[in-house]
PDB file of C-alpha atoms in Angstrom:
ATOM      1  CA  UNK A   1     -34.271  -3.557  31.066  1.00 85.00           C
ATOM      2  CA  UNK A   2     -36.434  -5.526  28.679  1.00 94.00           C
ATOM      3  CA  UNK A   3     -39.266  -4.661  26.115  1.00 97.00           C
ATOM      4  CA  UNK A   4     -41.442  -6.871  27.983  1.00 96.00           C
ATOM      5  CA  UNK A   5     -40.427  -5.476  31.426  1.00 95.00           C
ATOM      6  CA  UNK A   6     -40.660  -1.614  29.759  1.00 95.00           C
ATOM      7  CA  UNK A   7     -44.131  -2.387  28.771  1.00 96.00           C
ATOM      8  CA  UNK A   8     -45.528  -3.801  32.021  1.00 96.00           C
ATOM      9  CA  UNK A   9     -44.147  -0.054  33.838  1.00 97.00           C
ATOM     10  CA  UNK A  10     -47.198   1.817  35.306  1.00 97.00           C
ATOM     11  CA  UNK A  11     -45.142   5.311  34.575  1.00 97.00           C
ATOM     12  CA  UNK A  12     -44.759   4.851  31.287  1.00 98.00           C
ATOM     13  CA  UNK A  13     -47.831   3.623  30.560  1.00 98.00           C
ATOM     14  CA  UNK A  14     -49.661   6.225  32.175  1.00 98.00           C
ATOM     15  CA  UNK A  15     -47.397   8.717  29.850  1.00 98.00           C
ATOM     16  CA  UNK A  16     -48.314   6.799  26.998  1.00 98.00           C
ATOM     17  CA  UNK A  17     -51.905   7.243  27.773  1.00 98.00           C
ATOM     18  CA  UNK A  18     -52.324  11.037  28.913  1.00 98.00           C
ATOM     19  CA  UNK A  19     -49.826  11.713  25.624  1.00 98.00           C
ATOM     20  CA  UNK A  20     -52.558  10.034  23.715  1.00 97.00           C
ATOM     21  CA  UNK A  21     -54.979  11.683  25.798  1.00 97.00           C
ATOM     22  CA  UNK A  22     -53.803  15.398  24.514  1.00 96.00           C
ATOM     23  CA  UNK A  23     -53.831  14.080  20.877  1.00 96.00           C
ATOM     24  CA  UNK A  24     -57.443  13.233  21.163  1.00 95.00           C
ATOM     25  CA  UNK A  25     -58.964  16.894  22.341  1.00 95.00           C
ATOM     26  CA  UNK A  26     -57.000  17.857  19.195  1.00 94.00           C
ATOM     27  CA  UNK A  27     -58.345  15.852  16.994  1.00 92.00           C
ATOM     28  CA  UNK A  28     -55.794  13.601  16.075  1.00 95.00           C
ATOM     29  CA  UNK A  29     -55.245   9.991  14.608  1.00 96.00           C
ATOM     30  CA  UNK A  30     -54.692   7.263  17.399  1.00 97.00           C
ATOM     31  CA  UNK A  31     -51.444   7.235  19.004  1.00 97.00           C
ATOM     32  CA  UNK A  32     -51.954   4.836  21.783  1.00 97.00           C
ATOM     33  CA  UNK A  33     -50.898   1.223  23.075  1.00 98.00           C
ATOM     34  CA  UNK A  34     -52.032  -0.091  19.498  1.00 98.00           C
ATOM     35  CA  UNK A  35     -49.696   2.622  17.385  1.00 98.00           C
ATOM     36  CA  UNK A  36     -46.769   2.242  19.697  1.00 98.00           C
ATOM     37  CA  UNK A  37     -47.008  -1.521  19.715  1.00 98.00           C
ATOM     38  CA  UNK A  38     -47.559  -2.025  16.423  1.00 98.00           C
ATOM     39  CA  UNK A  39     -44.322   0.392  15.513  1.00 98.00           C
ATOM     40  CA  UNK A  40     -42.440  -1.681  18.104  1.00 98.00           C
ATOM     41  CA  UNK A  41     -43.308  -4.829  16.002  1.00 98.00           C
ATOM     42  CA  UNK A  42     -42.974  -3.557  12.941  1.00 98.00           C
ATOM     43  CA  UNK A  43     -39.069  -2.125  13.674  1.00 98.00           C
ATOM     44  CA  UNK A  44     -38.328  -5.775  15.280  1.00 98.00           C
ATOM     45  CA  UNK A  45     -39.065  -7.251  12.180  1.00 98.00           C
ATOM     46  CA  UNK A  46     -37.012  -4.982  10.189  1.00 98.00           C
ATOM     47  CA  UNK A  47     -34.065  -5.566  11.973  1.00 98.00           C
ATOM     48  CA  UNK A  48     -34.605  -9.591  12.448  1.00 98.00           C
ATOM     49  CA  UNK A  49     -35.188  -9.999   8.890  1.00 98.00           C
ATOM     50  CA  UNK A  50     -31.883  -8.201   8.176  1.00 98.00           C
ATOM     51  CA  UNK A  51     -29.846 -10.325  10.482  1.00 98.00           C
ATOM     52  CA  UNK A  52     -29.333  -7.663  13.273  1.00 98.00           C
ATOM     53  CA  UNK A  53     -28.527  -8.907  16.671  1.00 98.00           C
ATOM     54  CA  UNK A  54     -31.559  -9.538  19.654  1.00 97.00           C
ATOM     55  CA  UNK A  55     -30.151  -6.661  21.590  1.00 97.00           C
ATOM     56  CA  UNK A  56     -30.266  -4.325  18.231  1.00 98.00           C
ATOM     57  CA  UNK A  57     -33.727  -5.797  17.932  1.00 98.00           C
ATOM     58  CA  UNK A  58     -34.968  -5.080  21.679  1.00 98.00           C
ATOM     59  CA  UNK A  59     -33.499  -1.580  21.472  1.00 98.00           C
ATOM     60  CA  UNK A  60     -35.878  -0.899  18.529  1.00 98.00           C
ATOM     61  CA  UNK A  61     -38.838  -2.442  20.314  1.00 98.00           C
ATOM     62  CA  UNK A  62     -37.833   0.209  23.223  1.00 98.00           C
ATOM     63  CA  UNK A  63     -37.667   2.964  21.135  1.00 98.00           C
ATOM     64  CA  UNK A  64     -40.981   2.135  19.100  1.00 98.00           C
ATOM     65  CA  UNK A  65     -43.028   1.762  22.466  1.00 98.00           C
ATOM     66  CA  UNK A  66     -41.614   5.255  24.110  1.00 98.00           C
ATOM     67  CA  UNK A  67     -41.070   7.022  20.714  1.00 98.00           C
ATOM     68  CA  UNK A  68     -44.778   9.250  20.971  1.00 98.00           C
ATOM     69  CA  UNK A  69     -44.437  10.275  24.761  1.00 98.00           C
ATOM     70  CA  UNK A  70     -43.159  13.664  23.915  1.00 98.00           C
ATOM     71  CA  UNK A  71     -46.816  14.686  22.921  1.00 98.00           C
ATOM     72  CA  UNK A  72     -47.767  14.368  25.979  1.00 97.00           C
ATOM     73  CA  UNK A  73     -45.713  18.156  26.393  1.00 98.00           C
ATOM     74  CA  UNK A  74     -46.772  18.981  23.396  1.00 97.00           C
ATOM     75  CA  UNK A  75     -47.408  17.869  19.441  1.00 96.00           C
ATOM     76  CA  UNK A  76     -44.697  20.529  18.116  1.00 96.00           C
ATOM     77  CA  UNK A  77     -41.242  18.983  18.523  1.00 97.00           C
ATOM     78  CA  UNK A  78     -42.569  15.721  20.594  1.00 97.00           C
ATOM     79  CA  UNK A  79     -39.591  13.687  19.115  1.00 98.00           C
ATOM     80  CA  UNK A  80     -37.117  16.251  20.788  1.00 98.00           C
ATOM     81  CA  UNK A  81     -39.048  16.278  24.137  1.00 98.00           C
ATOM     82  CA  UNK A  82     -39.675  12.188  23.582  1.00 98.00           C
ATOM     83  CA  UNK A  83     -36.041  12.047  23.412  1.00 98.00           C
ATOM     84  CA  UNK A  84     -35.385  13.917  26.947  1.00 98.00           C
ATOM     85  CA  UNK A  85     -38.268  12.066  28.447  1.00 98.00           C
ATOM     86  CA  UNK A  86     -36.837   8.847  27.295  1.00 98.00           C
ATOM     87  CA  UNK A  87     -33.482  10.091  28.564  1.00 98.00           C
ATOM     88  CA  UNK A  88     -35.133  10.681  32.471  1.00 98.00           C
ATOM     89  CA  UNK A  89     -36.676   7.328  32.210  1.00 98.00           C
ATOM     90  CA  UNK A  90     -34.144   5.063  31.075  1.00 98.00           C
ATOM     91  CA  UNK A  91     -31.485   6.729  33.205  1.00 98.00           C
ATOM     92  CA  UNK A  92     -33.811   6.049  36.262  1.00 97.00           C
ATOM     93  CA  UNK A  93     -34.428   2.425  35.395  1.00 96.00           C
ATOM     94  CA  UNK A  94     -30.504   2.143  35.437  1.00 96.00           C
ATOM     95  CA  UNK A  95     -30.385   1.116  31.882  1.00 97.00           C
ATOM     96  CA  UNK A  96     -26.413   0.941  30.142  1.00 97.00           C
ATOM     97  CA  UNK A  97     -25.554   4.623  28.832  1.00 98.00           C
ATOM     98  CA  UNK A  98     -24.481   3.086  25.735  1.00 98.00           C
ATOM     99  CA  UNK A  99     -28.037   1.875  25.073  1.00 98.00           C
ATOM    100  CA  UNK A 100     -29.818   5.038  26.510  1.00 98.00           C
ATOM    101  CA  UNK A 101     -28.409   6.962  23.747  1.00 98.00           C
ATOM    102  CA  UNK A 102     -28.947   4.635  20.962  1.00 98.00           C
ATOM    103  CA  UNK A 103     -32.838   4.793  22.213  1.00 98.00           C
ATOM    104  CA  UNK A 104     -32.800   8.230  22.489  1.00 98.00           C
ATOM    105  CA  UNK A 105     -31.342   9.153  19.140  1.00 98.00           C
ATOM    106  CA  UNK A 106     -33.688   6.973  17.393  1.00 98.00           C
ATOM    107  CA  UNK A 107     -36.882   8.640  19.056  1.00 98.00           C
ATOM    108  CA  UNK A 108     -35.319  12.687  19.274  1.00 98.00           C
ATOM    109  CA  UNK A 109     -34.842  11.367  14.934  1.00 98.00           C
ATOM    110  CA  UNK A 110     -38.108   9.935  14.205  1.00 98.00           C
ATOM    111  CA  UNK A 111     -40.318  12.799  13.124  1.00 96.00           C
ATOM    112  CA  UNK A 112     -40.578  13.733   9.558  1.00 94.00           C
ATOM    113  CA  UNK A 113     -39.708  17.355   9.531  1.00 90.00           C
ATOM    114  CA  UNK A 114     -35.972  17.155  11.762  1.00 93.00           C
ATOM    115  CA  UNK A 115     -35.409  13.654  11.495  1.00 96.00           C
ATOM    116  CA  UNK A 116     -32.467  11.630   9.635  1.00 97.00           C
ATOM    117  CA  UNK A 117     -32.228   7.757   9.837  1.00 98.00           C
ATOM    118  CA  UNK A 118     -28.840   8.336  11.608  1.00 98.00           C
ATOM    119  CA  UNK A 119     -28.621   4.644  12.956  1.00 97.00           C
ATOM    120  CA  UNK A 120     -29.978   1.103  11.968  1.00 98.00           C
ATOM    121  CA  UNK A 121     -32.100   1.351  15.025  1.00 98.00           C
ATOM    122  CA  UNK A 122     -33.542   4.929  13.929  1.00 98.00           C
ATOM    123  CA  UNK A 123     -33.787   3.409  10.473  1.00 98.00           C
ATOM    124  CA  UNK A 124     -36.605   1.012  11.680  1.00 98.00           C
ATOM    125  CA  UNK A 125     -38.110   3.138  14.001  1.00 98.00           C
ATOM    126  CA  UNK A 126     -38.956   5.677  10.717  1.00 98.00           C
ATOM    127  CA  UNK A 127     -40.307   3.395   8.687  1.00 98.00           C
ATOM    128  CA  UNK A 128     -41.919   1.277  11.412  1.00 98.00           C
ATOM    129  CA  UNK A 129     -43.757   4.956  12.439  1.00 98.00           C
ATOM    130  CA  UNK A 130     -44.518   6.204   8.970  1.00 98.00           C
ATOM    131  CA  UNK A 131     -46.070   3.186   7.670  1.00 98.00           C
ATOM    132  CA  UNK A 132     -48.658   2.760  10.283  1.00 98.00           C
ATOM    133  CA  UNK A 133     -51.745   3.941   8.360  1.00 97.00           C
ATOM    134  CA  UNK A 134     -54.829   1.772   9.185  1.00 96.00           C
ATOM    135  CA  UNK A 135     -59.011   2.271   9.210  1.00 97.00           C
ATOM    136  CA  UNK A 136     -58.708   1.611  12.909  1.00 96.00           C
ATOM    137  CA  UNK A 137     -56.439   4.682  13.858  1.00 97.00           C
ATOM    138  CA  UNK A 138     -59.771   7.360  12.789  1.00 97.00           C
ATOM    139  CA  UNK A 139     -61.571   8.102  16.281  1.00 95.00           C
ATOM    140  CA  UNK A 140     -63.447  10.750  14.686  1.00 93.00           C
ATOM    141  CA  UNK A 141     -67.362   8.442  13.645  1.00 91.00           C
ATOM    142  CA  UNK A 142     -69.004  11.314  11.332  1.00 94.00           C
ATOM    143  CA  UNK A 143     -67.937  10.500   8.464  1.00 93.00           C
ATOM    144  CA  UNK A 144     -69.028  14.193   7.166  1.00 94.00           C
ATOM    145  CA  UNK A 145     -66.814  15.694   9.439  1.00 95.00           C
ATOM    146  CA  UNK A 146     -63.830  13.686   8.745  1.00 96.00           C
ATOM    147  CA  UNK A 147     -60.539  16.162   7.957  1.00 94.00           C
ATOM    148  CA  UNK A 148     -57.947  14.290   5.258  1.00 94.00           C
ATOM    149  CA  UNK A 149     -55.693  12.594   8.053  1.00 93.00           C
ATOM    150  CA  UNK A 150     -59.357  11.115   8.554  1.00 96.00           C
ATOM    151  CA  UNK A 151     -60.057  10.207   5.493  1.00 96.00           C
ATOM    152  CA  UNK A 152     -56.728   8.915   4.062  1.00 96.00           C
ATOM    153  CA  UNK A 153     -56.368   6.403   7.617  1.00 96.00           C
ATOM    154  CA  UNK A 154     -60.215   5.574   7.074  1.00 97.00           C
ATOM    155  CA  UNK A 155     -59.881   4.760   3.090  1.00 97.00           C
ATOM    156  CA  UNK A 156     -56.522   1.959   4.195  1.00 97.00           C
ATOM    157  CA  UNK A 157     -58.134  -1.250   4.198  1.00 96.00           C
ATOM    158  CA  UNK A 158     -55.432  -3.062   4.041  1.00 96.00           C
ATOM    159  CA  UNK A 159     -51.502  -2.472   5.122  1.00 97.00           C
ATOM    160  CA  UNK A 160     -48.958  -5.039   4.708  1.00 98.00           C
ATOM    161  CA  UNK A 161     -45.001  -3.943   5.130  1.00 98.00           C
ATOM    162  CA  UNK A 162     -42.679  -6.615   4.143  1.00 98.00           C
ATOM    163  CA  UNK A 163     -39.426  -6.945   3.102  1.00 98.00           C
ATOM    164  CA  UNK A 164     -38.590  -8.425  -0.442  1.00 94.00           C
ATOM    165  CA  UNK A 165     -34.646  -9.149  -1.462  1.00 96.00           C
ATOM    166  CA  UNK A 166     -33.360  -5.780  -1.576  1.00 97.00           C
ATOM    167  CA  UNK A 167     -36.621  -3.892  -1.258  1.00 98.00           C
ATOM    168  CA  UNK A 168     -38.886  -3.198   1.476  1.00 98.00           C
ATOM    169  CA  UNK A 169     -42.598  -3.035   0.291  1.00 98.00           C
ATOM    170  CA  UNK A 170     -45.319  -0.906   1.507  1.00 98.00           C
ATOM    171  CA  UNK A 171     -48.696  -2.489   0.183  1.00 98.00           C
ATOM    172  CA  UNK A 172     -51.694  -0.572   0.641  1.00 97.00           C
ATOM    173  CA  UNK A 173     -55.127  -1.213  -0.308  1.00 97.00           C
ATOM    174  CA  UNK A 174     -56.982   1.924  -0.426  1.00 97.00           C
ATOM    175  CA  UNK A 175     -61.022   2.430  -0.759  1.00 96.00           C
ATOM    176  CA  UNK A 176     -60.656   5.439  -3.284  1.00 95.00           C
ATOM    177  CA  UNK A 177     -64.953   5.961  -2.097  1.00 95.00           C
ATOM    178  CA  UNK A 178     -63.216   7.469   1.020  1.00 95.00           C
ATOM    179  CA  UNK A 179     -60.202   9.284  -0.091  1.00 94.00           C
ATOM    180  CA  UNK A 180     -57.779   9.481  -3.448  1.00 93.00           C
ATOM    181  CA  UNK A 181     -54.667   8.196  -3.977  1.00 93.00           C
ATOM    182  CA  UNK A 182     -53.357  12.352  -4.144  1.00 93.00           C
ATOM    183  CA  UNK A 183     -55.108  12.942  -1.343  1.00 94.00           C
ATOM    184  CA  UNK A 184     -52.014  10.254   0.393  1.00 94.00           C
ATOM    185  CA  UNK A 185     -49.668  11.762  -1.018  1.00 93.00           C
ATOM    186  CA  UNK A 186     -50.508  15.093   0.030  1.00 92.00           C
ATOM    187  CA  UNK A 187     -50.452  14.384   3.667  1.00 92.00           C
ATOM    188  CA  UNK A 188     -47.629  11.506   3.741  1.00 94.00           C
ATOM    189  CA  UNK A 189     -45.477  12.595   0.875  1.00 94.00           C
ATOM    190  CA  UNK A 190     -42.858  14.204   3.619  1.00 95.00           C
ATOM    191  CA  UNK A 191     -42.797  10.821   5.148  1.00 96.00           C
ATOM    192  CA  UNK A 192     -42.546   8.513   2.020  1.00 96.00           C
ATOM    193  CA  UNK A 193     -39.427  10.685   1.239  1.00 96.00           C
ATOM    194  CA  UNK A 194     -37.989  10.342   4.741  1.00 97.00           C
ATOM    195  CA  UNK A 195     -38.702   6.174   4.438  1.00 98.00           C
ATOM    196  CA  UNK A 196     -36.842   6.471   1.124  1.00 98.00           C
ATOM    197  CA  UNK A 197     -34.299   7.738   3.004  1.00 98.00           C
ATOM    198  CA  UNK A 198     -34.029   5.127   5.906  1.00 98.00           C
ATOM    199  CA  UNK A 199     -34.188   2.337   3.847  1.00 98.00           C
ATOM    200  CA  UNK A 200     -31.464   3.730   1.705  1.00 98.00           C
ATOM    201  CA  UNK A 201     -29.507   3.374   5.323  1.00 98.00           C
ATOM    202  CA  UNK A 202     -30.594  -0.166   5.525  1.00 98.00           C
ATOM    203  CA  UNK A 203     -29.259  -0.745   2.181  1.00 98.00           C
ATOM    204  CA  UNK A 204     -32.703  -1.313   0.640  1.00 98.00           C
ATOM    205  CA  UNK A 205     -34.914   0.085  -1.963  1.00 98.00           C
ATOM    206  CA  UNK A 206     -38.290   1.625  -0.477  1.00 98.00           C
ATOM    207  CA  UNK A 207     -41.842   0.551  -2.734  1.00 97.00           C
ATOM    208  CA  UNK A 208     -44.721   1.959  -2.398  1.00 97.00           C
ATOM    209  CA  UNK A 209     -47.433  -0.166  -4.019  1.00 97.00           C
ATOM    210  CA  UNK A 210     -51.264   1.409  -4.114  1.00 97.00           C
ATOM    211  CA  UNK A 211     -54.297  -1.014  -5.448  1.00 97.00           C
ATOM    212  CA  UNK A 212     -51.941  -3.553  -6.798  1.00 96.00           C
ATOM    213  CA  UNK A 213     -50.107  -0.657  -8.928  1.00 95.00           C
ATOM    214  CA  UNK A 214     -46.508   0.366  -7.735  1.00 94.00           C
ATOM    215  CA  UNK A 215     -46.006   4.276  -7.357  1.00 93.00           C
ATOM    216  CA  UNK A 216     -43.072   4.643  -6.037  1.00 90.00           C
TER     217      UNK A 216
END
Protein backbone atom coordinates (compact mmCIF):
# COMPACT_ATOMS: atom_id res chain seq x y z
CA UNK A 1 0.00 0.00 0.00
CA UNK A 2 1.17 3.38 -1.22
CA UNK A 3 0.39 7.10 -0.30
CA UNK A 4 -0.65 7.59 -3.73
CA UNK A 5 -2.75 4.36 -3.88
CA UNK A 6 -4.23 5.33 -0.06
CA UNK A 7 -5.31 8.58 -1.43
CA UNK A 8 -7.10 7.48 -4.61
CA UNK A 9 -9.47 4.90 -1.96
CA UNK A 10 -13.19 5.93 -2.22
CA UNK A 11 -13.60 4.63 1.67
CA UNK A 12 -11.29 6.65 2.99
CA UNK A 13 -12.01 9.48 1.26
CA UNK A 14 -15.51 9.46 1.95
CA UNK A 15 -14.33 9.20 5.86
CA UNK A 16 -12.19 11.99 5.35
CA UNK A 17 -15.02 14.01 4.08
CA UNK A 18 -18.11 13.18 6.45
CA UNK A 19 -15.21 13.58 9.43
CA UNK A 20 -14.81 17.01 8.02
CA UNK A 21 -18.36 17.18 7.52
CA UNK A 22 -19.12 16.88 11.54
CA UNK A 23 -16.37 19.52 12.19
CA UNK A 24 -18.19 22.00 10.10
CA UNK A 25 -21.88 21.96 11.96
CA UNK A 26 -19.54 22.62 14.92
CA UNK A 27 -17.96 25.28 13.87
CA UNK A 28 -14.62 24.27 13.39
CA UNK A 29 -11.38 25.21 11.37
CA UNK A 30 -10.99 23.14 8.04
CA UNK A 31 -9.92 19.70 8.39
CA UNK A 32 -10.35 18.37 4.96
CA UNK A 33 -8.32 17.05 1.80
CA UNK A 34 -6.26 20.44 2.04
CA UNK A 35 -5.29 19.97 6.06
CA UNK A 36 -4.59 16.30 5.68
CA UNK A 37 -2.55 16.80 2.55
CA UNK A 38 -0.77 19.50 3.51
CA UNK A 39 0.25 17.58 7.04
CA UNK A 40 1.16 14.63 4.79
CA UNK A 41 3.64 16.98 2.95
CA UNK A 42 4.78 18.73 5.55
CA UNK A 43 5.87 15.28 7.72
CA UNK A 44 7.56 13.97 4.28
CA UNK A 45 9.68 16.76 4.30
CA UNK A 46 10.68 16.45 7.80
CA UNK A 47 11.80 13.15 7.52
CA UNK A 48 13.57 13.57 3.85
CA UNK A 49 15.41 16.48 5.01
CA UNK A 50 16.73 14.42 7.96
CA UNK A 51 17.92 11.56 5.87
CA UNK A 52 15.13 9.03 6.87
CA UNK A 53 14.47 6.23 4.54
CA UNK A 54 11.39 6.42 1.55
CA UNK A 55 9.48 3.82 3.44
CA UNK A 56 9.90 6.00 6.88
CA UNK A 57 8.86 8.83 4.62
CA UNK A 58 5.64 7.09 2.98
CA UNK A 59 4.58 5.86 6.42
CA UNK A 60 4.39 9.53 7.53
CA UNK A 61 2.54 10.58 4.40
CA UNK A 62 -0.01 7.62 5.51
CA UNK A 63 -0.37 8.68 8.78
CA UNK A 64 -0.75 12.55 7.91
CA UNK A 65 -3.60 11.74 5.29
CA UNK A 66 -5.70 9.28 7.83
CA UNK A 67 -4.54 11.06 11.06
CA UNK A 68 -8.20 13.36 11.43
CA UNK A 69 -10.68 10.42 10.58
CA UNK A 70 -11.43 9.77 14.16
CA UNK A 71 -13.66 13.00 14.17
CA UNK A 72 -15.72 11.61 12.13
CA UNK A 73 -16.94 9.51 15.71
CA UNK A 74 -16.40 12.26 17.43
CA UNK A 75 -13.96 15.53 18.19
CA UNK A 76 -13.16 14.25 21.91
CA UNK A 77 -10.42 11.62 21.69
CA UNK A 78 -10.45 11.44 17.61
CA UNK A 79 -6.67 10.50 17.72
CA UNK A 80 -7.61 7.33 19.86
CA UNK A 81 -10.62 6.42 17.61
CA UNK A 82 -8.30 7.62 14.36
CA UNK A 83 -5.96 5.13 15.60
CA UNK A 84 -8.60 2.06 15.66
CA UNK A 85 -10.07 3.28 12.44
CA UNK A 86 -6.70 3.33 10.90
CA UNK A 87 -6.12 -0.08 12.48
CA UNK A 88 -9.60 -1.62 10.52
CA UNK A 89 -8.42 -0.03 7.39
CA UNK A 90 -4.96 -0.87 7.00
CA UNK A 91 -5.52 -4.40 8.26
CA UNK A 92 -8.19 -4.77 5.45
CA UNK A 93 -5.97 -3.40 2.72
CA UNK A 94 -3.48 -6.23 3.85
CA UNK A 95 -0.86 -3.78 4.75
CA UNK A 96 2.57 -5.44 6.83
CA UNK A 97 1.66 -5.49 10.73
CA UNK A 98 4.90 -3.99 11.33
CA UNK A 99 3.85 -0.87 9.42
CA UNK A 100 0.15 -0.85 10.66
CA UNK A 101 1.38 -0.15 14.02
CA UNK A 102 3.95 2.37 13.28
CA UNK A 103 0.85 4.30 11.44
CA UNK A 104 -1.29 3.77 14.10
CA UNK A 105 0.89 4.94 16.95
CA UNK A 106 1.72 8.03 15.19
CA UNK A 107 -2.07 9.04 14.62
CA UNK A 108 -3.62 7.40 18.34
CA UNK A 109 -0.18 10.15 19.50
CA UNK A 110 -0.89 13.14 17.54
CA UNK A 111 -3.29 15.21 19.59
CA UNK A 112 -2.03 17.77 21.94
CA UNK A 113 -3.61 16.83 25.18
CA UNK A 114 -2.49 12.63 25.28
CA UNK A 115 0.04 12.72 22.78
CA UNK A 116 4.00 12.06 23.06
CA UNK A 117 6.29 12.09 19.93
CA UNK A 118 7.00 8.38 20.74
CA UNK A 119 8.55 7.63 17.20
CA UNK A 120 10.35 9.60 14.34
CA UNK A 121 7.26 9.01 12.34
CA UNK A 122 4.91 10.48 15.24
CA UNK A 123 7.55 13.17 15.57
CA UNK A 124 6.60 14.59 12.07
CA UNK A 125 3.19 13.89 12.15
CA UNK A 126 3.01 16.53 15.46
CA UNK A 127 4.65 19.10 14.11
CA UNK A 128 3.42 18.58 10.54
CA UNK A 129 -0.39 18.87 12.38
CA UNK A 130 0.34 21.69 14.76
CA UNK A 131 1.89 23.97 12.40
CA UNK A 132 -0.84 24.08 9.90
CA UNK A 133 -2.32 27.52 10.68
CA UNK A 134 -3.35 29.38 7.46
CA UNK A 135 -6.15 32.33 6.38
CA UNK A 136 -7.62 29.63 4.20
CA UNK A 137 -8.58 27.07 7.02
CA UNK A 138 -11.54 29.96 8.52
CA UNK A 139 -14.97 28.79 6.83
CA UNK A 140 -16.76 31.00 9.06
CA UNK A 141 -17.18 34.75 6.31
CA UNK A 142 -18.56 37.26 9.15
CA UNK A 143 -15.87 38.54 10.23
CA UNK A 144 -17.96 39.89 13.44
CA UNK A 145 -18.77 36.59 14.36
CA UNK A 146 -15.43 35.10 14.11
CA UNK A 147 -14.48 33.04 17.64
CA UNK A 148 -10.36 33.20 18.33
CA UNK A 149 -9.56 29.80 16.42
CA UNK A 150 -11.16 32.23 13.70
CA UNK A 151 -9.36 34.92 14.18
CA UNK A 152 -5.83 33.62 14.98
CA UNK A 153 -6.11 31.15 11.40
CA UNK A 154 -7.62 34.37 9.63
CA UNK A 155 -4.75 36.94 10.99
CA UNK A 156 -1.72 34.01 9.38
CA UNK A 157 -0.81 35.46 6.23
CA UNK A 158 1.95 33.78 5.79
CA UNK A 159 3.35 30.15 7.13
CA UNK A 160 6.60 28.83 6.15
CA UNK A 161 8.09 25.59 8.23
CA UNK A 162 11.58 24.83 7.36
CA UNK A 163 14.29 23.23 8.73
CA UNK A 164 17.60 25.20 9.51
CA UNK A 165 20.94 23.12 10.80
CA UNK A 166 19.80 21.97 14.02
CA UNK A 167 16.57 23.93 14.25
CA UNK A 168 13.31 23.62 12.71
CA UNK A 169 11.65 27.10 12.10
CA UNK A 170 8.12 28.03 12.29
CA UNK A 171 7.76 31.52 10.45
CA UNK A 172 4.59 33.20 10.73
CA UNK A 173 3.44 36.38 9.45
CA UNK A 174 0.57 37.52 11.39
CA UNK A 175 -1.96 40.61 10.53
CA UNK A 176 -2.11 41.81 14.29
CA UNK A 177 -5.63 44.05 12.63
CA UNK A 178 -7.19 40.52 12.98
CA UNK A 179 -5.84 38.95 16.03
CA UNK A 180 -2.66 39.49 18.64
CA UNK A 181 0.24 37.72 18.95
CA UNK A 182 -1.31 36.52 22.84
CA UNK A 183 -4.24 35.81 21.37
CA UNK A 184 -1.78 32.62 19.47
CA UNK A 185 -0.49 31.77 22.18
CA UNK A 186 -3.51 31.35 24.07
CA UNK A 187 -5.06 28.88 21.79
CA UNK A 188 -1.74 27.05 20.43
CA UNK A 189 0.49 27.37 23.42
CA UNK A 190 -0.40 23.45 24.34
CA UNK A 191 0.77 22.66 20.91
CA UNK A 192 3.99 24.84 20.62
CA UNK A 193 5.02 22.93 23.84
CA UNK A 194 4.15 19.52 22.40
CA UNK A 195 6.32 20.61 18.93
CA UNK A 196 9.08 21.52 21.40
CA UNK A 197 8.83 18.28 22.43
CA UNK A 198 8.92 16.33 19.04
CA UNK A 199 11.58 18.11 17.71
CA UNK A 200 13.57 17.49 20.81
CA UNK A 201 12.96 13.63 19.49
CA UNK A 202 14.27 14.59 16.15
CA UNK A 203 17.24 15.98 17.74
CA UNK A 204 16.36 19.57 16.81
CA UNK A 205 15.66 22.83 18.39
CA UNK A 206 11.93 24.10 17.74
CA UNK A 207 11.68 28.31 16.70
CA UNK A 208 8.95 30.03 16.66
CA UNK A 209 9.46 33.29 14.76
CA UNK A 210 6.31 35.97 14.73
CA UNK A 211 6.65 39.30 12.34
CA UNK A 212 10.28 38.75 11.77
CA UNK A 213 10.86 38.63 15.76
CA UNK A 214 11.75 35.13 17.28
CA UNK A 215 9.56 34.15 20.43
CA UNK A 216 10.37 31.10 21.14
Amino acid sequence: MTYKELKQNEEIRTYIQKADESLIALGFTEHSFAHVTKVSETAAYILRTLGYSEREIELAQIAGYLHDIGNLVNRINHSLSGAVMAFRILSGLKMPPEDIATIVTAIGNHDEGTGEPVNAISAALILADKTDVRRSRVRNTDLPSFDIHDRVNYSVEKADLSIKGEDIILELTIDTKYSSVMDYFEIFLTRMLLCKKAAESLKLKFGLVINGQRVI
